[in-house]
């Protein structure tokens, strides 16, 4: 990858230098634009060519579709989920309106074509403030500034305004007439998938990417937008991988443009090129590529990890697809300003229950609570990377890396990934050359050495699913290491328990009404609690017969003595409340035996 960047950078700088020496200003400006376009477009495709690097697991990008019976129910659940809250301590508004703002909070991103226009807010004194028109990219209106998802607002003469009480707006969506999904693998390259007048051709399948061409019949009235074509990928174990980036033009477009530019610059160097000729040839290439492309749509996507199976989901719209419009009139709620429970509980708002919205946490949707010890060798994925010597940055301490990735399990909510892999001391790692003879880093026994042949420290892991990382430089060993072995311990939540209570049979200290859960820890004594002051007292979840509900908002009050009173609001109405307890960890041995060649 580093070589590709350097190669394109050299080409770009060479072309820029040639243009700087060109006297023809019109030709220079024409080619300069094409050179910039070719350079940035080409480097933007590099993510499609690399080998899998970091691994990051994910939910399918349109997983919400499986939560509801049809798209119309999904759309209505989205509208119902929109909630608004006045903010009392908001850094976004602190510099703008003296800390006064209103935050808009949809329950989830809606994957179909839609638009939400928030028009105005009504204040407690009856005054109405017009909100910025986001469709016109307006960042502010009179007395209102949009900062992220928060509207910061002022009263008359820049005094504090009464709080907002209602949010008005409009929702508009177009419902797809069909949702089509195709699944494929590397064996399907060149194959055409056909359903309901839509054809998908798998043009390429790489280590961490794939490319598709989508076609429709000439008489078709299907209209595609980029958001209608959604790609996903799974690894060999069936885990979905996080999407990195998608390109929407055929990759050969950039190859053909660079080829033409090479030819034009060669002729320019011979003083055999003028503006009209260059413009004609560039326009001819555009016409040729447009004709070859036709009405087809193209998508090439890359993912964080080794792709074994690909998937594309197509939202099919026609000119006459159903349009849904709905006026929004949303109450704006106030969370307690009091810190103590005796006053704060009386300030809790009554928030109207919504349709269920299910949690989007990957761990909470995982099929397994925890792995078994005998599954570790197969389930924990190992990725190795060694930068070629001619690519190595002189300032890079370790050109080689081995990383371990733990698959999504529910215990991820209770165990920090940096505490999964109990790494032994450096002295317990063993290395072998190609003939099986032991090799060592000369500084391996000297822990005070400025630079050692390798470094291992689970606390430095960076990826969201990485549990351990081993960095090394093969040139700092007494021989070239091709194999590494060690014995480590893996932390497993084998004794994790889920204490469930029906909402009608809650213990003393826990109450539930509509969608609000209150836990008073002066009365309720949990089996165990978090010791860190930065974490919530307990891991608390609400669920109905289908799954775990998403949390709308959380608020903690100071209770009697040193206790707290925790308040949760959920989307939907649960049938049970669960409190998860980690229990005593198991730490079975996880043997490491990794090839480094």
Coordinates of C-alpha atoms in Angstrom, one line a residue:
X1 CA 0.0 0.0 0.0
X2 CA 2.8 2.4 0.9
X3 CA 4.4 1.7 -2.5
X4 CA 1.2 2.6 -4.3
X5 CA 1.0 5.9 -2.5
X6 CA 4.6 6.7 -3.3
X7 CA 4.2 5.7 -6.9
X8 CA 1.2 8.0 -7.4
X9 CA 2.8 10.8 -5.5
X10 CA 5.9 10.6 -7.8
X11 CA 3.6 10.7 -10.9
X12 CA 1.6 13.6 -9.5
X13 CA 4.7 15.6 -8.7
X14 CA 6.3 14.9 -12.1
X15 CA 3.2 16.1 -13.9
X16 CA 3.0 19.2 -11.7
X17 CA 6.6 20.0 -12.5
X18 CA 6.0 19.6 -16.2
X19 CA 3.0 21.9 -16.0
X20 CA 5.0 24.6 -14.2
X21 CA 7.3 24.8 -17.1
X22 CA 4.5 25.0 -19.7
X23 CA 3.9 28.4 -21.3
X24 CA 0.4 27.7 -22.7
X25 CA -1.8 28.9 -19.9
X26 CA -5.0 27.4 -21.3
X27 CA -3.5 24.0 -21.8
X28 CA -1.8 24.2 -18.4
X29 CA -5.1 24.9 -16.6
X30 CA -6.9 22.1 -18.5
X31 CA -4.3 19.5 -17.7
X32 CA -3.9 20.7 -14.1
X33 CA -7.5 20.0 -13.4
X34 CA -7.3 16.5 -14.9
X35 CA -4.1 15.7 -13.1
X36 CA -5.6 16.6 -9.7
X37 CA -8.8 14.6 -10.5
X38 CA -6.7 11.6 -11.6
X39 CA -4.5 11.7 -8.5
X40 CA -7.1 12.1 -5.8
X41 CA -9.5 9.7 -7.5
X42 CA -6.8 7.0 -7.9
X43 CA -5.5 7.2 -4.3
X44 CA -9.2 7.1 -3.1
X45 CA -9.4 3.6 -4.6
X46 CA -6.3 2.1 -2.8
X47 CA -8.5 0.8 0.0
X48 CA -9.8 -1.7 -2.5
X49 CA -6.5 -3.3 -3.3
X50 CA -4.8 -3.8 0.1
X51 CA -4.6 -7.0 2.1
X52 CA -6.8 -7.2 5.2
X53 CA -5.3 -5.1 8.0
X54 CA -7.2 -4.4 11.1
X55 CA -10.3 -6.4 11.8
X56 CA -13.5 -4.8 13.0
X57 CA -16.8 -6.6 13.4
X58 CA -20.1 -5.0 12.9
X59 CA -23.8 -5.5 12.5
X60 CA -25.1 -5.6 8.9
X61 CA -25.6 -2.1 7.7
X62 CA -29.3 -2.5 7.4
X63 CA -30.0 -4.7 10.3
X64 CA -33.0 -2.6 11.3
X65 CA -35.0 -4.2 8.5
X66 CA -35.1 -7.5 10.5
X67 CA -36.6 -5.7 13.5
X68 CA -39.9 -4.9 11.9
X69 CA -42.5 -6.8 9.8
X70 CA -42.2 -4.5 6.8
X71 CA -40.6 -1.2 5.6
X72 CA -43.8 0.8 6.5
X73 CA -43.6 -0.4 10.1
X74 CA -39.9 0.5 10.1
X75 CA -40.6 4.0 8.8
X76 CA -43.4 4.6 11.4
X77 CA -41.2 3.3 14.2
X78 CA -38.6 5.9 13.2
X79 CA -41.0 8.8 13.3
X80 CA -42.4 7.7 16.6
X81 CA -38.9 7.4 18.1
X82 CA -38.0 11.1 17.5
X83 CA -37.6 12.8 20.9
X84 CA -36.4 16.2 22.0
X85 CA -34.8 17.3 25.2
X86 CA -33.8 20.7 26.6
X87 CA -30.2 20.7 27.6
X88 CA -28.9 22.3 30.8
X89 CA -25.2 21.6 30.5
X90 CA -24.2 21.6 26.9
X91 CA -20.7 22.5 25.8
X92 CA -21.9 23.1 22.2
X93 CA -24.2 25.9 23.4
X94 CA -22.0 27.3 26.2
X95 CA -20.2 29.8 23.9
X96 CA -23.2 30.6 21.7
X97 CA -26.3 31.0 23.9
X98 CA -25.2 30.8 27.5
X99 CA -25.7 27.0 27.7
X100 CA -29.3 27.0 26.5
X101 CA -30.3 24.4 23.8
X102 CA -32.5 21.7 22.6
X103 CA -31.3 18.3 21.4
X104 CA -33.2 16.2 18.9
X105 CA -32.8 12.5 19.2
X106 CA -34.1 10.0 16.7
X107 CA -34.1 6.4 17.9
X108 CA -32.1 5.1 14.9
X109 CA -30.9 6.0 11.4
X110 CA -33.6 5.2 8.8
X111 CA -32.1 3.3 5.8
X112 CA -34.8 4.3 3.2
X113 CA -35.1 7.6 1.3
X114 CA -36.5 10.2 3.7
X115 CA -36.1 13.8 4.9
X116 CA -36.9 15.3 8.2
X117 CA -37.3 19.1 8.3
X118 CA -37.4 20.7 11.8
X119 CA -39.2 24.0 11.3
X120 CA -39.7 25.7 14.6
X121 CA -39.7 25.5 18.4
X122 CA -42.3 26.9 20.7
X123 CA -41.1 28.3 24.0
X124 CA -42.9 28.2 27.3
X125 CA -44.1 31.8 26.9
X126 CA -45.8 30.9 23.6
X127 CA -43.1 32.5 21.4
X128 CA -42.1 30.6 18.3
X129 CA -38.5 30.5 17.0
X130 CA -37.8 29.5 13.4
X131 CA -35.1 26.9 13.0
X132 CA -32.3 27.0 10.4
X133 CA -33.2 25.4 7.1
X134 CA -30.8 22.4 6.9
X135 CA -31.8 21.7 3.3
X136 CA -30.3 25.0 2.4
X137 CA -27.2 24.2 4.6
X138 CA -28.1 27.1 6.9
X139 CA -26.2 26.9 10.1
X140 CA -28.3 29.5 11.9
X141 CA -31.5 31.5 11.9
X142 CA -32.5 34.5 14.0
X143 CA -31.7 33.7 17.6
X144 CA -31.1 30.0 16.8
X145 CA -27.7 28.3 16.0
X146 CA -27.5 24.6 14.9
X147 CA -24.5 22.8 16.5
X148 CA -24.4 19.1 15.6
X149 CA -27.8 17.7 16.7
X150 CA -28.5 20.6 19.1
X151 CA -30.3 23.8 18.5
X152 CA -28.8 26.6 20.7
X153 CA -31.3 29.5 21.2
X154 CA -31.5 32.9 22.8
X155 CA -34.3 35.0 24.3
X156 CA -35.1 38.5 23.3
X157 CA -32.1 40.9 23.6
X158 CA -29.8 37.9 24.1
X159 CA -31.3 37.2 27.5
X160 CA -32.1 33.7 28.6
X161 CA -35.1 32.4 26.8
X162 CA -37.9 30.3 28.4
X163 CA -37.4 26.6 27.8
X164 CA -38.6 25.0 24.6
X165 CA -41.9 23.0 25.0
X166 CA -42.7 21.8 21.5
X167 CA -40.8 21.0 18.3
X168 CA -42.6 21.3 15.0
X169 CA -41.5 19.8 11.7
X170 CA -42.3 17.7 8.7
X171 CA -41.3 14.2 7.7
X172 CA -41.3 12.9 4.2
X173 CA -40.3 9.4 2.9
X174 CA -40.5 7.3 -0.2
X175 CA -41.2 3.6 0.4
X176 CA -39.4 1.1 -1.7
X177 CA -41.5 -1.3 -3.7
X178 CA -39.1 -4.1 -3.3
X179 CA -36.0 -5.0 -1.2
X180 CA -33.7 -7.4 -3.0
X181 CA -30.7 -9.2 -1.4
X182 CA -28.0 -11.1 -3.3
X183 CA -25.2 -13.2 -1.6
X184 CA -22.0 -14.2 -3.3
X185 CA -18.4 -15.3 -2.8
X186 CA -15.1 -15.4 -4.8
X187 CA -16.3 -18.4 -6.7
X188 CA -19.1 -16.2 -8.3
X189 CA -16.8 -13.7 -10.0
X190 CA -18.3 -13.1 -13.5
X191 CA -21.7 -14.5 -12.5
X192 CA -24.9 -12.5 -13.0
X193 CA -27.6 -12.6 -10.4
X194 CA -31.1 -11.8 -11.6
X195 CA -34.3 -11.0 -9.8
X196 CA -37.4 -9.0 -10.6
X197 CA -35.8 -7.2 -13.5
X198 CA -32.6 -6.3 -11.6
X199 CA -29.3 -7.9 -12.6
X200 CA -26.1 -7.8 -10.4
X201 CA -22.8 -8.8 -11.9
X202 CA -19.9 -9.7 -9.5
X203 CA -17.0 -8.1 -11.4
X204 CA -14.2 -8.6 -8.8
X205 CA -13.7 -10.2 -5.4
X206 CA -10.5 -9.4 -3.4
X207 CA -9.1 -10.2 0.0
X208 CA -11.1 -7.4 1.7
X209 CA -13.3 -6.0 -1.1
X210 CA -15.5 -6.7 -4.0
X211 CA -16.9 -4.8 -7.0
X212 CA -20.5 -5.0 -8.5
X213 CA -22.3 -3.8 -11.5
X214 CA -26.1 -3.3 -11.2
X215 CA -28.2 -3.2 -14.4
X216 CA -31.9 -3.0 -15.2
X217 CA -34.0 -3.6 -18.3
X218 CA -34.1 -0.8 -20.8
X219 CA -37.8 -0.4 -20.2
X220 CA -37.4 -0.3 -16.4
X221 CA -38.5 2.8 -14.4
X222 CA -36.2 1.9 -11.5
X223 CA -34.3 5.0 -10.3
X224 CA -31.2 4.4 -8.3
X225 CA -29.5 6.6 -5.7
X226 CA -26.2 5.7 -4.0
X227 CA -28.0 5.1 -0.7
X228 CA -30.3 2.5 -2.4
X229 CA -27.3 0.1 -2.9
X230 CA -26.0 -1.2 0.4
X231 CA -23.1 -3.6 0.6
X232 CA -22.1 -5.9 3.5
X233 CA -19.4 -8.6 4.0
X234 CA -18.8 -11.5 6.3
X235 CA -15.7 -13.3 7.3
X236 CA -15.2 -17.1 7.2
X237 CA -16.8 -17.5 10.6
X238 CA -20.0 -15.6 9.6
X239 CA -19.2 -12.4 11.4
X240 CA -20.2 -9.2 9.6
X241 CA -17.3 -6.8 9.0
X242 CA -17.3 -3.1 9.3
X243 CA -17.7 -1.2 6.0
X244 CA -14.7 1.1 5.2
X245 CA -15.6 2.9 2.0
X246 CA -17.4 2.5 -1.3
X247 CA -16.5 3.8 -4.8
X248 CA -19.3 4.5 -7.2
X249 CA -17.4 4.7 -10.5
X250 CA -15.9 1.8 -12.4
X251 CA -12.2 1.4 -11.5
X252 CA -11.2 1.3 -15.1
X253 CA -12.2 5.0 -15.4
X254 CA -9.1 6.1 -13.5
X255 CA -6.9 3.6 -15.3
X256 CA -8.0 4.9 -18.7
X257 CA -7.6 8.6 -17.6
X258 CA -4.1 8.0 -16.3
X259 CA -3.1 6.2 -19.6
X260 CA -4.4 9.1 -21.6
X261 CA -2.6 11.6 -19.4
X262 CA 0.7 9.7 -19.8
X263 CA 0.3 10.0 -23.6
X264 CA -0.7 13.7 -23.4
X265 CA 2.3 14.6 -21.3
X266 CA 4.7 12.7 -23.5
X267 CA 3.4 14.7 -26.5
X268 CA 3.5 17.9 -24.5
X269 CA 7.2 17.3 -23.8
X270 CA 7.8 17.1 -27.6
X271 CA 5.9 20.3 -28.1
X272 CA 3.4 18.3 -30.1
X273 CA 0.2 19.1 -28.1
X274 CA -2.2 22.1 -28.1
X275 CA -5.2 23.0 -26.0
X276 CA -7.9 22.1 -28.6
X277 CA -6.3 18.6 -29.3
X278 CA -6.0 17.8 -25.5
X279 CA -9.6 19.0 -24.9
X280 CA -11.0 16.9 -27.8
X281 CA -9.2 13.8 -26.6
X282 CA -10.3 14.2 -23.0
X283 CA -13.9 14.7 -24.1
X284 CA -13.7 11.7 -26.4
X285 CA -12.5 9.6 -23.5
X286 CA -15.5 10.9 -21.3
X287 CA -17.9 10.0 -24.1
X288 CA -16.4 6.5 -24.6
X289 CA -16.5 5.7 -20.9
X290 CA -20.1 7.0 -20.6
X291 CA -21.1 4.8 -23.5
X292 CA -19.4 1.8 -22.0
X293 CA -20.9 2.5 -18.6
X294 CA -24.4 3.0 -20.0
X295 CA -27.2 3.0 -17.5
X296 CA -25.5 0.6 -15.2
X297 CA -24.6 1.5 -11.6
X298 CA -21.3 0.5 -10.1
X299 CA -20.2 -0.1 -6.5
X300 CA -16.8 -1.3 -5.1
X301 CA -16.7 -1.7 -1.4
X302 CA -13.9 -2.5 1.1
X303 CA -14.2 -3.8 4.7
X304 CA -12.2 -4.1 7.8
X305 CA -11.1 -7.8 7.7
X306 CA -10.8 -10.8 5.3
X307 CA -14.0 -11.1 3.3
X308 CA -15.3 -14.6 2.7
X309 CA -18.9 -13.7 1.6
X310 CA -20.4 -10.6 0.2
X311 CA -23.9 -9.2 0.2
X312 CA -25.7 -6.4 -1.5
X313 CA -29.2 -5.2 -0.6
X314 CA -31.1 -3.1 -3.2
X315 CA -33.9 -0.8 -2.3
X316 CA -36.0 -0.6 -5.5
X317 CA -37.9 2.6 -6.2
X318 CA -40.0 3.5 -9.3
X319 CA -41.2 6.9 -10.4
X320 CA -44.6 6.3 -8.8
X321 CA -43.3 4.7 -5.5
X322 CA -45.5 5.6 -2.5
X323 CA -44.7 8.9 -0.8
X324 CA -45.4 9.2 2.9
X325 CA -45.7 12.6 4.6
X326 CA -46.4 13.4 8.2
X327 CA -46.5 16.6 10.3
X328 CA -44.3 16.4 13.4
X329 CA -45.4 17.9 16.8
X330 CA -43.0 16.7 19.4
X331 CA -43.0 17.6 23.1
X332 CA -39.7 18.9 24.4
X333 CA -38.8 17.3 27.7
X334 CA -36.8 18.5 30.7
X335 CA -34.6 16.1 32.6
X336 CA -34.0 17.0 36.3
X337 CA -31.8 19.9 37.1
X338 CA -31.7 18.9 40.8
X339 CA -28.8 16.6 41.7
X340 CA -30.4 15.0 44.8
X341 CA -33.1 12.3 44.4
X342 CA -35.5 13.9 46.9
X343 CA -36.0 16.8 44.5
X344 CA -34.9 15.2 41.2
X345 CA -37.4 12.4 41.2
X346 CA -40.3 14.9 41.3
X347 CA -38.8 16.6 38.2
X348 CA -38.7 13.4 36.1
X349 CA -40.7 13.9 32.9
X350 CA -43.4 11.5 31.7
X351 CA -42.3 10.6 28.2
X352 CA -44.9 8.9 26.0
X353 CA -44.1 5.3 25.2
X354 CA -43.0 4.6 21.6
X355 CA -42.9 1.7 19.3
X356 CA -40.1 -0.7 20.2
X357 CA -36.6 0.3 19.1
X358 CA -34.0 -2.4 19.7
X359 CA -30.5 -1.9 20.8
X360 CA -27.9 -1.3 18.2
X361 CA -25.0 -2.5 20.4
X362 CA -23.2 -5.3 18.6
X363 CA -22.4 -7.2 21.8
X364 CA -26.0 -7.1 23.0
X365 CA -27.2 -8.6 19.7
X366 CA -24.5 -11.3 19.8
X367 CA -25.7 -14.8 19.7
X368 CA -23.3 -16.0 22.4
X369 CA -22.8 -14.9 25.9
X370 CA -19.3 -16.1 26.0
X371 CA -16.9 -18.6 24.3
X372 CA -16.0 -21.9 25.8
X373 CA -12.3 -22.5 26.6
X374 CA -12.0 -25.2 23.9
X375 CA -13.3 -22.8 21.2
X376 CA -10.6 -20.2 21.7
X377 CA -8.1 -21.7 19.3
X378 CA -10.5 -21.5 16.4
X379 CA -12.7 -18.5 17.3
X380 CA -9.9 -16.0 18.2
X381 CA -8.7 -14.6 14.9
X382 CA -5.0 -13.8 14.3
X383 CA -3.8 -11.2 11.8
X384 CA -0.1 -10.8 10.8
X385 CA 1.5 -7.9 8.9
X386 CA 5.1 -7.3 7.9
X387 CA 5.9 -4.2 6.0
X388 CA 8.4 -4.9 3.2
X389 CA 11.9 -3.6 3.9
X390 CA 11.8 -1.1 1.0
X391 CA 8.5 0.3 2.3
X392 CA 9.6 0.6 5.9
X393 CA 9.5 4.1 7.4
X394 CA 12.9 4.8 9.0
X395 CA 11.1 6.1 12.1
X396 CA 8.9 3.1 12.5
X397 CA 10.1 1.1 15.5
X398 CA 8.5 -2.2 14.5
X399 CA 7.6 -3.0 10.9
X400 CA 5.9 -6.3 11.9
X401 CA 2.7 -6.8 13.8
X402 CA 0.7 -9.8 15.0
X403 CA -2.8 -9.0 16.4
X404 CA -5.5 -11.1 18.1
X405 CA -9.2 -10.4 17.7
X406 CA -12.0 -11.7 19.9
X407 CA -15.4 -12.3 18.2
X408 CA -18.5 -10.4 19.3
X409 CA -20.0 -11.9 22.5
X410 CA -22.3 -10.4 25.1
X411 CA -19.7 -10.5 27.8
X412 CA -17.9 -7.7 25.8
X413 CA -20.2 -5.3 27.7
X414 CA -18.6 -6.3 31.0
X415 CA -15.0 -7.0 30.1
X416 CA -12.7 -4.4 28.7
X417 CA -11.0 -5.8 25.6
X418 CA -7.6 -4.7 27.0
X419 CA -8.2 -7.1 29.9
X420 CA -9.1 -10.2 27.8
X421 CA -5.6 -11.4 27.0
X422 CA -3.4 -11.8 30.1
X423 CA 0.0 -11.3 28.4
X424 CA 3.0 -13.0 30.0
X425 CA 6.4 -11.3 30.4
X426 CA 8.6 -10.9 27.4
X427 CA 11.0 -13.6 28.6
X428 CA 8.3 -16.3 28.1
X429 CA 8.0 -15.7 24.3
X430 CA 10.1 -18.1 22.2
X431 CA 11.1 -17.6 18.5
X432 CA 12.5 -20.1 15.9
X433 CA 14.1 -19.7 12.5
X434 CA 13.3 -21.6 9.4
X435 CA 15.2 -24.7 10.5
X436 CA 13.4 -24.7 13.9
X437 CA 16.4 -23.4 15.9
X438 CA 15.7 -20.9 18.7
X439 CA 16.5 -17.2 18.0
X440 CA 16.4 -14.4 20.4
X441 CA 16.3 -10.6 20.5
X442 CA 19.6 -9.6 22.1
X443 CA 17.9 -7.2 24.4
X444 CA 15.1 -9.7 25.4
X445 CA 16.5 -10.2 28.9
X446 CA 17.1 -6.5 29.3
X447 CA 13.8 -4.8 30.0
X448 CA 15.5 -1.4 30.3
X449 CA 16.8 -1.5 26.7
X450 CA 15.7 1.4 24.6
X451 CA 14.8 -0.8 21.7
X452 CA 14.1 -4.5 21.8
X453 CA 13.4 -6.9 19.0
X454 CA 9.7 -7.0 20.0
X455 CA 7.1 -5.4 22.2
X456 CA 3.9 -6.9 23.6
X457 CA 1.4 -5.0 25.7
X458 CA -2.3 -5.6 25.6
X459 CA -2.9 -2.2 27.1
X460 CA -1.8 -0.5 23.9
X461 CA -4.4 -2.2 21.6
X462 CA -6.2 0.3 19.5
X463 CA -8.9 -1.5 17.4
X464 CA -12.3 -2.0 18.9
X465 CA -12.1 -5.8 18.8
X466 CA -8.3 -6.2 19.1
X467 CA -7.4 -7.9 22.4
X468 CA -3.6 -8.2 22.0
X469 CA -0.9 -6.8 19.8
X470 CA 2.7 -8.0 19.3
X471 CA 5.1 -5.8 17.5
X472 CA 8.5 -7.0 16.2
X473 CA 11.4 -6.2 14.0
X474 CA 12.9 -9.4 12.5
X475 CA 16.3 -7.6 11.9
X476 CA 16.9 -7.2 15.6
X477 CA 17.0 -11.0 16.3
X478 CA 20.0 -13.3 16.3
X479 CA 18.4 -15.0 13.3
X480 CA 15.3 -14.4 11.2
X481 CA 12.3 -15.5 13.3
X482 CA 9.6 -17.4 11.3
X483 CA 7.6 -18.8 14.2
X484 CA 6.6 -17.5 17.6
X485 CA 5.2 -19.5 20.6
X486 CA 3.9 -18.5 24.0
X487 CA 1.4 -19.4 26.7
X488 CA -1.1 -16.7 27.7
X489 CA -4.3 -16.7 29.7
X490 CA -7.6 -15.6 28.3
X491 CA -10.3 -14.0 30.5
X492 CA -13.7 -15.6 30.0
X493 CA -16.9 -14.6 31.7
X494 CA -18.0 -18.2 32.1
X495 CA -19.9 -17.3 35.3
X496 CA -21.8 -14.3 33.9
X497 CA -25.4 -14.3 35.2
X498 CA -28.5 -12.4 33.9
X499 CA -30.8 -11.7 36.8
X500 CA -34.3 -11.2 35.2
X501 CA -37.3 -9.6 36.8
X502 CA -40.8 -9.4 35.2
X503 CA -41.8 -5.7 35.2
X504 CA -44.9 -6.7 37.3
X505 CA -42.7 -8.4 39.9
X506 CA -39.7 -6.1 40.6
X507 CA -37.8 -6.3 43.9
X508 CA -37.8 -3.5 46.5
X509 CA -36.0 -0.4 45.3
X510 CA -36.8 -1.0 41.6
X511 CA -39.9 0.5 40.0
X512 CA -41.1 0.7 36.4
X513 CA -43.8 2.8 34.8
X514 CA -44.6 3.0 31.1
X515 CA -41.0 3.3 29.8
X516 CA -39.2 4.6 32.8
X517 CA -37.1 2.4 35.1
X518 CA -35.9 3.7 38.5
X519 CA -33.4 1.9 40.7
X520 CA -32.9 3.2 44.2
X521 CA -29.6 1.7 45.5
X522 CA -30.4 2.7 49.1
X523 CA -33.1 0.0 48.9
X524 CA -31.9 -2.4 46.2
X525 CA -28.7 -4.3 46.9
X526 CA -27.2 -5.8 43.7
X527 CA -25.1 -9.0 43.8
X528 CA -22.1 -7.0 42.6
X529 CA -21.4 -3.4 41.4
X530 CA -18.9 -1.6 39.3
X531 CA -16.0 -0.2 41.4
X532 CA -15.0 2.5 38.9
X533 CA -16.7 5.9 39.5
X534 CA -16.7 6.5 35.7
X535 CA -19.0 3.5 35.1
X536 CA -22.7 2.9 35.8
X537 CA -23.5 1.1 39.0
X538 CA -24.7 -1.9 37.2
X539 CA -25.3 -3.3 33.7
X540 CA -29.1 -2.9 33.3
X541 CA -31.2 -3.9 30.3
X542 CA -34.8 -4.0 29.3
X543 CA -36.3 -6.5 26.9
X544 CA -39.6 -7.6 25.3
X545 CA -40.4 -10.9 23.7
X546 CA -38.3 -10.0 20.6
X547 CA -35.1 -8.5 22.0
X548 CA -33.3 -5.9 24.1
X549 CA -34.7 -2.4 23.8
X550 CA -32.6 0.6 23.0
X551 CA -32.0 3.1 25.8
X552 CA -33.6 6.5 25.2
X553 CA -31.8 8.4 28.0
X554 CA -30.2 7.9 31.3
X555 CA -30.0 10.1 34.4
X556 CA -28.4 9.5 37.8
X557 CA -29.3 11.2 41.0
X558 CA -27.7 11.3 44.4
X559 CA -29.7 9.2 46.8
X560 CA -29.6 8.6 50.6
X561 CA -26.1 8.6 52.0
X562 CA -23.6 7.5 49.4
X563 CA -26.1 5.7 47.3
X564 CA -27.4 6.7 43.9
X565 CA -30.8 6.6 42.2
X566 CA -30.5 5.6 38.5
X567 CA -33.2 6.5 36.0
X568 CA -33.6 4.8 32.6
X569 CA -36.0 5.5 29.7
X570 CA -36.4 2.9 27.0
X571 CA -37.9 2.9 23.5
X572 CA -40.9 0.6 23.8
X573 CA -42.4 -1.2 26.7
X574 CA -40.4 -4.1 28.1
X575 CA -41.8 -7.3 29.7
X576 CA -38.7 -7.8 31.8
X577 CA -35.7 -6.1 33.3
X578 CA -32.2 -7.8 33.4
X579 CA -29.2 -6.9 35.6
X580 CA -26.0 -8.7 34.4
X581 CA -23.3 -9.7 36.9
X582 CA -19.9 -10.7 35.7
X583 CA -19.1 -13.2 38.4
X584 CA -15.6 -14.8 38.8
X585 CA -13.6 -14.9 35.6
X586 CA -12.1 -18.1 34.2
X587 CA -8.6 -17.7 32.8
X588 CA -7.8 -20.8 30.7
X589 CA -4.5 -21.1 28.9
X590 CA -4.5 -19.9 25.3
X591 CA -1.5 -21.3 23.4
X592 CA 0.1 -19.0 20.9
X593 CA 1.8 -20.6 17.9
X594 CA 2.1 -18.1 15.0
X595 CA 4.0 -18.2 11.7
X596 CA 5.9 -14.9 11.1
X597 CA 7.1 -15.7 7.5

